[in-house]
Tab-separated table of N, CA and C in Angstrom:
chain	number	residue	atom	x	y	z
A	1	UNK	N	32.306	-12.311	-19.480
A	1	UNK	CA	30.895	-12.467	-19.155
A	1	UNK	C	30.261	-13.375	-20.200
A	2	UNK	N	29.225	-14.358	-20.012
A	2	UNK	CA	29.022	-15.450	-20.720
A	2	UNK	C	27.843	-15.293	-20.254
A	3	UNK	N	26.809	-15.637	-21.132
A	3	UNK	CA	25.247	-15.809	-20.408
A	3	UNK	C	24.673	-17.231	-20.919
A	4	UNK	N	24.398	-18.273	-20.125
A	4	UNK	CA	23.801	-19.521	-19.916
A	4	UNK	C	22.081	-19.194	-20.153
A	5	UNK	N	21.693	-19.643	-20.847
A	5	UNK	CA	20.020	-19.578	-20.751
A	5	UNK	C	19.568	-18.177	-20.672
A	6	UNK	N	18.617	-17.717	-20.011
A	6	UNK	CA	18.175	-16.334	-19.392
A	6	UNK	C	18.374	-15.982	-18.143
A	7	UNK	N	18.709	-17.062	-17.384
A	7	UNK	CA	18.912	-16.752	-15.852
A	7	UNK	C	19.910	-16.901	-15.243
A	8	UNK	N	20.990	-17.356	-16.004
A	8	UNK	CA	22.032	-18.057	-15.609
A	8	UNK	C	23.556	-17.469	-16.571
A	9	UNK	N	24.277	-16.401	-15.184
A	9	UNK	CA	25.665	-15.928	-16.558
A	9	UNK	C	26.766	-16.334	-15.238
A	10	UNK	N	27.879	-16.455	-16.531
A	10	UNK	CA	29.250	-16.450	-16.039
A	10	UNK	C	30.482	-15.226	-15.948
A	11	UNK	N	30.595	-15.187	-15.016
A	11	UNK	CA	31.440	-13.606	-15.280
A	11	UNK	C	32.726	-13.886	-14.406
A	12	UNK	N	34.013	-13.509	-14.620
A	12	UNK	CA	35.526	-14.049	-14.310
A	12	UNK	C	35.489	-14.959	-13.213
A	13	UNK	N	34.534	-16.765	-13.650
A	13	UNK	CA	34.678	-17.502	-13.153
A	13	UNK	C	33.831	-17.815	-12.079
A	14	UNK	N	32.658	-16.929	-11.902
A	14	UNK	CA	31.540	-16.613	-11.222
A	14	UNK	C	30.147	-16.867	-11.432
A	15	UNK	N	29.759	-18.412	-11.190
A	15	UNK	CA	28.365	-18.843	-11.738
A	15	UNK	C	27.626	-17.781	-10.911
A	16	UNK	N	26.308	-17.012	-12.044
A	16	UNK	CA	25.568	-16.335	-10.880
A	16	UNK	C	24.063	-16.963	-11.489
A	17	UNK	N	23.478	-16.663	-11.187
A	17	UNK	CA	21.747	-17.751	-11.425
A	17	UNK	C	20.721	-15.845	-10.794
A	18	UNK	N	19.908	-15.375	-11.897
A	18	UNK	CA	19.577	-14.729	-10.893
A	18	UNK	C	17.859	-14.674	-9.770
A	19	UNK	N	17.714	-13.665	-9.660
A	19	UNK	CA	16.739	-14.037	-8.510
A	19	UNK	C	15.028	-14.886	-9.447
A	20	UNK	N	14.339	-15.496	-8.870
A	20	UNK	CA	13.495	-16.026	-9.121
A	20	UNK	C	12.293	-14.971	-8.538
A	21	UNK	N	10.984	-14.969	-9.542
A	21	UNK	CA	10.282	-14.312	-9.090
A	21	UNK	C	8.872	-15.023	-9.525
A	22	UNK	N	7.434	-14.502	-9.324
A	22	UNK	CA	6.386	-14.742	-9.628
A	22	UNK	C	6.269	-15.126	-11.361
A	23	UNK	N	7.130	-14.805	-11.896
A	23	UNK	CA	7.264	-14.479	-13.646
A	23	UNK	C	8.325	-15.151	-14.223
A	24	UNK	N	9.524	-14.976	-12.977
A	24	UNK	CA	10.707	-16.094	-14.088
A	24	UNK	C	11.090	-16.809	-13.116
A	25	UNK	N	11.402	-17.419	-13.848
A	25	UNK	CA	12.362	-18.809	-12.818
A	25	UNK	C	13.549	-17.945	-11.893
A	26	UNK	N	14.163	-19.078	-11.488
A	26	UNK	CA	15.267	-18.486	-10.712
A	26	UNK	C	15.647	-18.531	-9.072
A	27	UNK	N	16.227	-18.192	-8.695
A	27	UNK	CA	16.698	-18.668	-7.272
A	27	UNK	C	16.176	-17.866	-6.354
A	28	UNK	N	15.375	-18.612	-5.242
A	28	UNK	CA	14.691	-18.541	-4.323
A	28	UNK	C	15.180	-18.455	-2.897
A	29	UNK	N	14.783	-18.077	-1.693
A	29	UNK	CA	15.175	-18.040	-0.308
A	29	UNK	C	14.267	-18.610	0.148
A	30	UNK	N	14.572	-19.464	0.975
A	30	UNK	CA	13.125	-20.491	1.509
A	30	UNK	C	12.779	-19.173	3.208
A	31	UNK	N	11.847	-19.476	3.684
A	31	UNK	CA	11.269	-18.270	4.555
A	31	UNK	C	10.498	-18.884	5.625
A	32	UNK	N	10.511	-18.433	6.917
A	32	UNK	CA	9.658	-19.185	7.722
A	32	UNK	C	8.710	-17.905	8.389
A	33	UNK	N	8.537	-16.787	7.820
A	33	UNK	CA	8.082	-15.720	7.661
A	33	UNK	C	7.402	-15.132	6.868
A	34	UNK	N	6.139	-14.700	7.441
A	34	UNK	CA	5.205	-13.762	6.648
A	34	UNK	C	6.010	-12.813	5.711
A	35	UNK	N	5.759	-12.401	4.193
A	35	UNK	CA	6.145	-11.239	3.690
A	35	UNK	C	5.852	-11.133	2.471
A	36	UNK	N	6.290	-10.352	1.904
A	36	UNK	CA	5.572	-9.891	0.928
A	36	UNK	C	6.886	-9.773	-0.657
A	37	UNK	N	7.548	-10.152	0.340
A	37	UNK	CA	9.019	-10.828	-0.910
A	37	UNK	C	8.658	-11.446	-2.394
A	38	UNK	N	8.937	-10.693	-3.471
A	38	UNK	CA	8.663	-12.521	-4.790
A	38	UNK	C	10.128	-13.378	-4.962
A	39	UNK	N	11.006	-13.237	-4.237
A	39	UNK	CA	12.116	-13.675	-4.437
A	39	UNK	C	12.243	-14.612	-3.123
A	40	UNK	N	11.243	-14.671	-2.352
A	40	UNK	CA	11.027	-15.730	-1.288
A	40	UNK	C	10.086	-17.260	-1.169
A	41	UNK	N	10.495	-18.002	-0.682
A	41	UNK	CA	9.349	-18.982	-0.312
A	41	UNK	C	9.001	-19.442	0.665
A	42	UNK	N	8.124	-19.859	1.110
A	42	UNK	CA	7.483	-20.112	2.783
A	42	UNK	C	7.697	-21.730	2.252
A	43	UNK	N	8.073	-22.243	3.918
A	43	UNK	CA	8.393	-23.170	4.059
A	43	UNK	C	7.362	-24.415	4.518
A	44	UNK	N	7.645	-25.277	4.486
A	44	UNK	CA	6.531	-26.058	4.721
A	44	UNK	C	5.994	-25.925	6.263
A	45	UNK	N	7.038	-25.714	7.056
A	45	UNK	CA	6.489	-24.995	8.347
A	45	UNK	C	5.948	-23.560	8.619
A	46	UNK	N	6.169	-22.241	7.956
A	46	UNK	CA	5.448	-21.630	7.867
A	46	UNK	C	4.323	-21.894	7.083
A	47	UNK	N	3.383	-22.544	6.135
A	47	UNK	CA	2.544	-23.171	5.662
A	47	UNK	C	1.496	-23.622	6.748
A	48	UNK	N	2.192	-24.184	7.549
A	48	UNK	CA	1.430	-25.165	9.002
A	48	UNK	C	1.131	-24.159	9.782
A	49	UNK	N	2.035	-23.393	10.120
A	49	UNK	CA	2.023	-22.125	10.978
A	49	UNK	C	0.220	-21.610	10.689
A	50	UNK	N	0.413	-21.020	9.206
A	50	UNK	CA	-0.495	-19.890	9.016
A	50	UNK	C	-1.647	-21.076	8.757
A	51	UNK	N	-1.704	-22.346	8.512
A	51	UNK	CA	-2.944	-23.259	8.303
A	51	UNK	C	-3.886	-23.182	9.711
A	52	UNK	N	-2.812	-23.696	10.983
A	52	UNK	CA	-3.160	-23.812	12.356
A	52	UNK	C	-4.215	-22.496	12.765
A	53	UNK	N	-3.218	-21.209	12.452
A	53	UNK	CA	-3.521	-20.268	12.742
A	53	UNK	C	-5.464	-19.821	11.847
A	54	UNK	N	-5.135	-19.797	10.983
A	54	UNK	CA	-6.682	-19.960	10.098
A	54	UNK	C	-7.617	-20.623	11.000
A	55	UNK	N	-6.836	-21.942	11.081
A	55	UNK	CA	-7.809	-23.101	11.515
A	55	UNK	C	-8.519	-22.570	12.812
A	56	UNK	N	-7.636	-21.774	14.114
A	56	UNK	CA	-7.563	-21.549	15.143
A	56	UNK	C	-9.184	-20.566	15.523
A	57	UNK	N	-8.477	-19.401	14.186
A	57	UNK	CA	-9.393	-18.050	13.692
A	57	UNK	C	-10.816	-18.539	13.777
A	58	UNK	N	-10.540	-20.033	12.510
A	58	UNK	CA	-11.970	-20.336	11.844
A	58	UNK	C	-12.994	-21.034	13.462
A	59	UNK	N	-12.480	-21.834	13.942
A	59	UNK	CA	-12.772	-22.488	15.142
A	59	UNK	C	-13.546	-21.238	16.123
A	60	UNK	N	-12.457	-20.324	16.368
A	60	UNK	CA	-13.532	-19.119	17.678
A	60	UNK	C	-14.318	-18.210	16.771
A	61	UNK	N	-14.138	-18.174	15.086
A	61	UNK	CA	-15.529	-17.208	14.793
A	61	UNK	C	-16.570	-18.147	14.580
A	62	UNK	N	-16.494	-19.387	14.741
A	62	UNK	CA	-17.695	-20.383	14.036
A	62	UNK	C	-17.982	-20.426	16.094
A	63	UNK	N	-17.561	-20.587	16.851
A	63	UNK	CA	-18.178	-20.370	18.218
A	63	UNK	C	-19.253	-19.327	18.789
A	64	UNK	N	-18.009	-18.149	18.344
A	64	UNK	CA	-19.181	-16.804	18.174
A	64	UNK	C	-20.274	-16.378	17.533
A	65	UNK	N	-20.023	-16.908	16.501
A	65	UNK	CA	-21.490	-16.905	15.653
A	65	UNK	C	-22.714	-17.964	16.261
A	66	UNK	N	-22.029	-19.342	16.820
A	66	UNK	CA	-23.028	-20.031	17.522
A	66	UNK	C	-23.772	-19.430	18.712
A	67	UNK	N	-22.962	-18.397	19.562
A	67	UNK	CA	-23.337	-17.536	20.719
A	67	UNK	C	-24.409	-16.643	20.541
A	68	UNK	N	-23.674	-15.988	19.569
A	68	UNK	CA	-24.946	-14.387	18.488
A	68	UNK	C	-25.742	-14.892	18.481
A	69	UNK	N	-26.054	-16.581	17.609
A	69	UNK	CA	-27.028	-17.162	17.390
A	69	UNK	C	-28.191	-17.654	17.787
A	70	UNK	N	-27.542	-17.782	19.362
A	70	UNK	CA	-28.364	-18.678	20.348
A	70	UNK	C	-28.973	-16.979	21.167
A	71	UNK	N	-28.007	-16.154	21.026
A	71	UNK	CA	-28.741	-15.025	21.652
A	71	UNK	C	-29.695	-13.879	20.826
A	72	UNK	N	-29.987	-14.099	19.494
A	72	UNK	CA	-30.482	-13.737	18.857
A	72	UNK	C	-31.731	-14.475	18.967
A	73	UNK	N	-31.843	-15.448	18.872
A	73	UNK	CA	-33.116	-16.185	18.946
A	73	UNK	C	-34.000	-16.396	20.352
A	74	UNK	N	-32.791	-16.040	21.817
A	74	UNK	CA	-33.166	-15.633	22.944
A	74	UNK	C	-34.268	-14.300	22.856
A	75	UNK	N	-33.482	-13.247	21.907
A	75	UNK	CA	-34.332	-12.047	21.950
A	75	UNK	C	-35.741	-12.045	20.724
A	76	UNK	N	-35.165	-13.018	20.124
A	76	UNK	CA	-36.505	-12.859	19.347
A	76	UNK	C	-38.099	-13.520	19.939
A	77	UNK	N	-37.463	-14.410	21.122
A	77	UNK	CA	-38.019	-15.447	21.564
A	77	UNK	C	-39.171	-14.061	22.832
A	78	UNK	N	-38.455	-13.249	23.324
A	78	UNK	CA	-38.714	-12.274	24.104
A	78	UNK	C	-39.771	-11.205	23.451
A	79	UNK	N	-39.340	-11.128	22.508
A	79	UNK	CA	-40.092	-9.986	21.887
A	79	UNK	C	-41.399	-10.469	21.051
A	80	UNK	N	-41.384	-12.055	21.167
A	80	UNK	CA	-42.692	-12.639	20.395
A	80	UNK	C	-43.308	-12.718	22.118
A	81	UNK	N	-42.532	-12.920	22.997
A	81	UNK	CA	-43.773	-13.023	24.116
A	81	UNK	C	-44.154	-11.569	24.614
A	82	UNK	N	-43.528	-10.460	24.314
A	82	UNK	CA	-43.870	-9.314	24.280
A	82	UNK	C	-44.798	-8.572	23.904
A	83	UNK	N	-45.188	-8.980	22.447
A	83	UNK	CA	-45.719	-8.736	21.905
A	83	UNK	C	-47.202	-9.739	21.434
A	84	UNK	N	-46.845	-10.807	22.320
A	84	UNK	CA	-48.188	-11.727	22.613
A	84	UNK	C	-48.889	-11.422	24.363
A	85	UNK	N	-48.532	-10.202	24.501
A	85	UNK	CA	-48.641	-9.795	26.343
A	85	UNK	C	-49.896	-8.879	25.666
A	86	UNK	N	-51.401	-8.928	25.931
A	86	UNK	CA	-51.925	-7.899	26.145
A	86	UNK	C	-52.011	-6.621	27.046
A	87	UNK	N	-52.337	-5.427	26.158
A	87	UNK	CA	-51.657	-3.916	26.559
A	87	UNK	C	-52.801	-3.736	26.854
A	88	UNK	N	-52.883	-2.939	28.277
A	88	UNK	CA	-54.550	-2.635	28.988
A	88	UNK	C	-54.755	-1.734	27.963
């Protein structure tokens, strides 16, 4: 057994490198999957994946809020002529 650096030993002829994490270097699994792994990495297509997806999210809540918006001001619009209605 032989140890190379901190991450890196030799044992009967057996380079091993070990896992990479948030803290040390070290060898990684590339991932095209959500998770919660530190010994993983998302790939440049999962990257796109979850960007699109955001993007997708951000697009129909910025719609809905334009809807609320326009119907919020419908009812406020109601309740000022409501309240400009004289009461016998």
């Amino acid at each position: 057994h032989v140890q190379i650096g901190t991450n890196i030993t030799i044992s009967d002829g057996v380079i091993s490198v070990a896992d990479g994490t948030t803290t040390a270097k070290g060898v990684v699994q590339l991932s095209n999957t959500l998770g919660t792994a530190q010994n993983m990495a998302a790939t440049p297509n999962l990257v796109n994946t979850a960007i699109t997806a955001t993007n997708g999210n951000v697009t129909a809540l910025t719609t809905r809020v334009a809807t609320l918006e326009g119907q919020v001001a419908d009812l406020l619009t109601r309740v000022a002529a409501l309240e400009a209605t004289p009461t016998p």
